[in-house]
Amino acid sequence: MLSQERLTHLKQLEAESIHILREVVAEFSNPVMMYSVGKDSSVMLHLAMKAFAPAKLPFPMLHVDTLWKFKEMIAFRDQRAKDLDFELIVHSNPEGIEMNISPFEHGSKTHTDIMKTQALKQALNAGGYDAIIGGARRDEEKSRAKERIFSFRDKHHRWDPKNQRPELWNIYNTATDKGESVRVFPISNWTELDIWQYIYLEDIKIPSLYFAKEQEVVEYEGTKIRVDDERMPKALRDTAKKETVRFRTLGCYPLTGAIASSATTLPEIIQEMLLSTSSEREGRVIDKDQEGAMELKKIEGYF
Amino acid sequence: MDIMDYLKEHENKDMLRFLTCGSVDDGKSTLIGRMLYDAKMIFDDQLAAAKSESKKYGTTGESIDMALLVDGLQSEREQGITIDVAYRFFATDNRKFIIADTPGHEQYTRNMVTGASTADVAIILIDARKGILTQTRRHSFIVNLLGIEHIIIAINKMDLVNFSEETFNTIKASYADLAKELGIPHTYYIPVSALNGDNVVESSTSTPWYQGKPLLGLLDSMDIAKVAKEEDFRFPVQYVNRPNLDFRGFCGTIASGSVKVGDSITVLPSGKSSKVKSIINAGDTSEAYMDITTKEAYAPMAITLTTEDEIDISRGDMIVHSNNLPRVSNSLKVMLVWMDDKVMEVGRNYDIKRATSVISGSFTHINYKIDVNTYKRTEVDSLALNDIASCKMILTQPIASDAYSDNRLTGAFIVVDRISNNTVGAGMIIGVSRRDEDVNKLATKVYNDAEKGLNSYIRTHFPEWNCKKI
């Protein structure tokens, strides 16, 4: 007998995500997918390719470049765009460039606000997108557990956590007025473990930063960060030591903590993850600013 | 276990979605927190955060307040209640679980309805000291209304009644009456103490008289396979994929049943027929092979179909087997849950989204409103927030549909307010009329090209008119 029981949990999650992506393209006139180059983005890109095969991606990929990303991420991004032949839009906040914003000098809060949150708003306003597909997962952080899959935003990209549309079955309300938009999270129901298992099973390409290797790191604000370029203050750079580390998440290199690890393959990464006693977000400096930090950032329009 | 063996085993896991019903006092968040904690799904840093928050908002004194591991929004933490649906995840070696954690108070009925809509199993918490309360009746009614067939009755706070078997049995007997009254097919009873973890993950030594599995063991092993109508192939067309002139594929998620290449299919509501030419299962495609095809596909796969003949098929249509047709009508009997502060007015036009179709329609008559606590029926003229009522719904175009009890995906719809764009209601189809009603009065006009051009002109140049696409 054919039944749902024959689809594994990953195949069910995959089908659900593809359904969501197709719903976006069918219902919105100007969608865009956020591309952060990390593992979740890589899975999203893979799902989107599957959803519309044999056609090409029917929407552009948008990367908000804070100009402090790991160098390898940028090279990886450009190679993917070339190989898969998708439209890539890259935006950096010109005001931030002018002010020469640096996480080392201006702090993570200011840097994130100007180069990420403001830059994102600029890019979204410029593109006039009515649906913005993001890679957030509900298991990442407590305030995300209540986010809808289709999350409504007003004209100012603001999220009202207490006034969300009910979301039932697999029926998504896509109605918006001009100027309003919807943030769509196709991998809401995936966990970090699901993501890694799927990458492993589907052989999805990801940046090598996820794998352990010997590299130069320094101690900075309680985490280990990689010496990725010359912009790191010299005094800090002088404290660099070679260590075998890898990254659980990818972002701006001064804000992304490395973990000591010897995992050089996907099974080893998964094994390490299963034994881990700290959550994925611990490596992200921004969450520690204050309690409920992510909730406040999201209300302001952060992804 | 070796990591490669582990990965192999976990490739074949299945998935179970469940809902937890109970009020803050029943220890619902505590139960979930306990399950995640004992199943080792809580990381050290999350535990540290909960510890520091416990001092600030906690209700358990010096020990960690398990509820703070799961209560998400800052405003909720301050009030100590869960006001929205939160989704949580954990996995065992057999299954991945998705928990819909919803509030239990009457004013949040809509949130519970939302959480129940995707769940296979519901856990209803009962305080052992209090037994069956009004809210128990309400929660049971809602989960049954939303078609959940498996209900676990977790009789909590057993530690406060000295793990009394007699208390457990008394509550079990009275719930069995309730289950019978509602027609709930499968019930399971477990004595627990969420606070201390008795019968949550590990079997408790305090309840030697209880022979059943602890809660997690039950969730992990229960058979939720549906015997319902597997033979009905239902494929709501979601998107027409036309990358070039040679390829025209109909994308969608199979709602039920299965389909093979060569099957005779009918498109509803038009009634045109053809045969399946090819099937692409999106799950099979890879970066290197984007055009891989399959011979057979089944629910809930996301697929793309092509047909032998060039027939007109668009988003919102339903493809079914020609020898197994659902009823097509614009007149439906439905159960409606109202979810908006603004009342539902009889005769007012709303957008009805069912599967992938959006059609305007109205509720022309309220047969009765049902009280979620007493199940008493009353006659009313309009519906307020959280009201549940049997209504007659007339759409401006006919749709192919099944009763919700036969098919959860083709028998369900949401109601969207055409001005505020909010989701204002959710409904379940109870029955489909044999004949179309008022079809002449309500049927959508067929527009000519000049009219379509004018509509498009207005939408392009006067967006502020909010003119609807025809």
Short mmCIF file of N, CA and C in Angstrom, two decimals, chain B residues 259-265 274-279 294-296 305-308 321:
data_model
loop_
_atom_site.label_atom_id
_atom_site.label_comp_id
_atom_site.label_asym_id
_atom_site.label_seq_id
_atom_site.Cartn_x
_atom_site.Cartn_y
_atom_site.Cartn_z
N VAL B 259 -0.26 8.10 -8.31
CA VAL B 259 -0.47 8.26 -9.75
C VAL B 259 0.67 7.59 -10.52
N LYS B 260 0.33 7.03 -11.68
CA LYS B 260 1.34 6.37 -12.51
C LYS B 260 1.32 6.95 -13.91
N VAL B 261 2.43 6.81 -14.59
CA VAL B 261 2.49 7.22 -15.99
C VAL B 261 1.48 6.36 -16.76
N GLY B 262 0.68 7.01 -17.62
CA GLY B 262 -0.32 6.30 -18.40
C GLY B 262 -1.72 6.32 -17.79
N ASP B 263 -1.82 6.74 -16.52
CA ASP B 263 -3.14 6.80 -15.86
C ASP B 263 -4.06 7.80 -16.59
N SER B 264 -5.36 7.44 -16.67
CA SER B 264 -6.34 8.38 -17.22
C SER B 264 -6.72 9.38 -16.14
N ILE B 265 -6.59 10.65 -16.51
CA ILE B 265 -6.86 11.69 -15.51
C ILE B 265 -7.91 12.67 -16.02
N SER B 274 -7.32 13.45 -20.02
CA SER B 274 -6.11 13.11 -20.76
C SER B 274 -5.44 11.95 -20.04
N LYS B 275 -4.19 11.68 -20.42
CA LYS B 275 -3.41 10.64 -19.73
C LYS B 275 -2.11 11.26 -19.22
N VAL B 276 -1.57 10.67 -18.16
CA VAL B 276 -0.30 11.16 -17.62
C VAL B 276 0.83 10.73 -18.55
N LYS B 277 1.59 11.71 -19.03
CA LYS B 277 2.68 11.43 -19.96
C LYS B 277 3.97 11.17 -19.19
N SER B 278 4.28 12.05 -18.25
CA SER B 278 5.50 11.85 -17.46
C SER B 278 5.33 12.47 -16.08
N ILE B 279 6.15 11.99 -15.15
CA ILE B 279 6.13 12.51 -13.77
C ILE B 279 7.57 12.83 -13.36
N THR B 294 10.05 9.68 -13.10
CA THR B 294 9.70 8.49 -12.33
C THR B 294 8.42 7.89 -12.93
N LYS B 295 8.14 6.65 -12.61
CA LYS B 295 6.95 5.99 -13.15
C LYS B 295 5.73 6.19 -12.27
N GLU B 296 5.97 6.42 -10.98
CA GLU B 296 4.87 6.45 -10.02
C GLU B 296 5.19 7.42 -8.88
N LEU B 305 3.75 17.06 -13.26
CA LEU B 305 3.13 16.13 -14.21
C LEU B 305 3.09 16.74 -15.60
N THR B 306 3.25 15.91 -16.63
CA THR B 306 2.91 16.40 -17.97
C THR B 306 1.82 15.49 -18.51
N THR B 307 1.01 16.02 -19.43
CA THR B 307 -0.11 15.25 -19.95
C THR B 307 0.10 14.93 -21.43
N GLU B 308 -0.57 13.87 -21.90
CA GLU B 308 -0.48 13.47 -23.30
C GLU B 308 -1.05 14.55 -24.22
N HIS B 321 -8.03 10.92 -10.81
CA HIS B 321 -8.20 9.79 -11.71
C HIS B 321 -9.60 9.85 -12.32
#
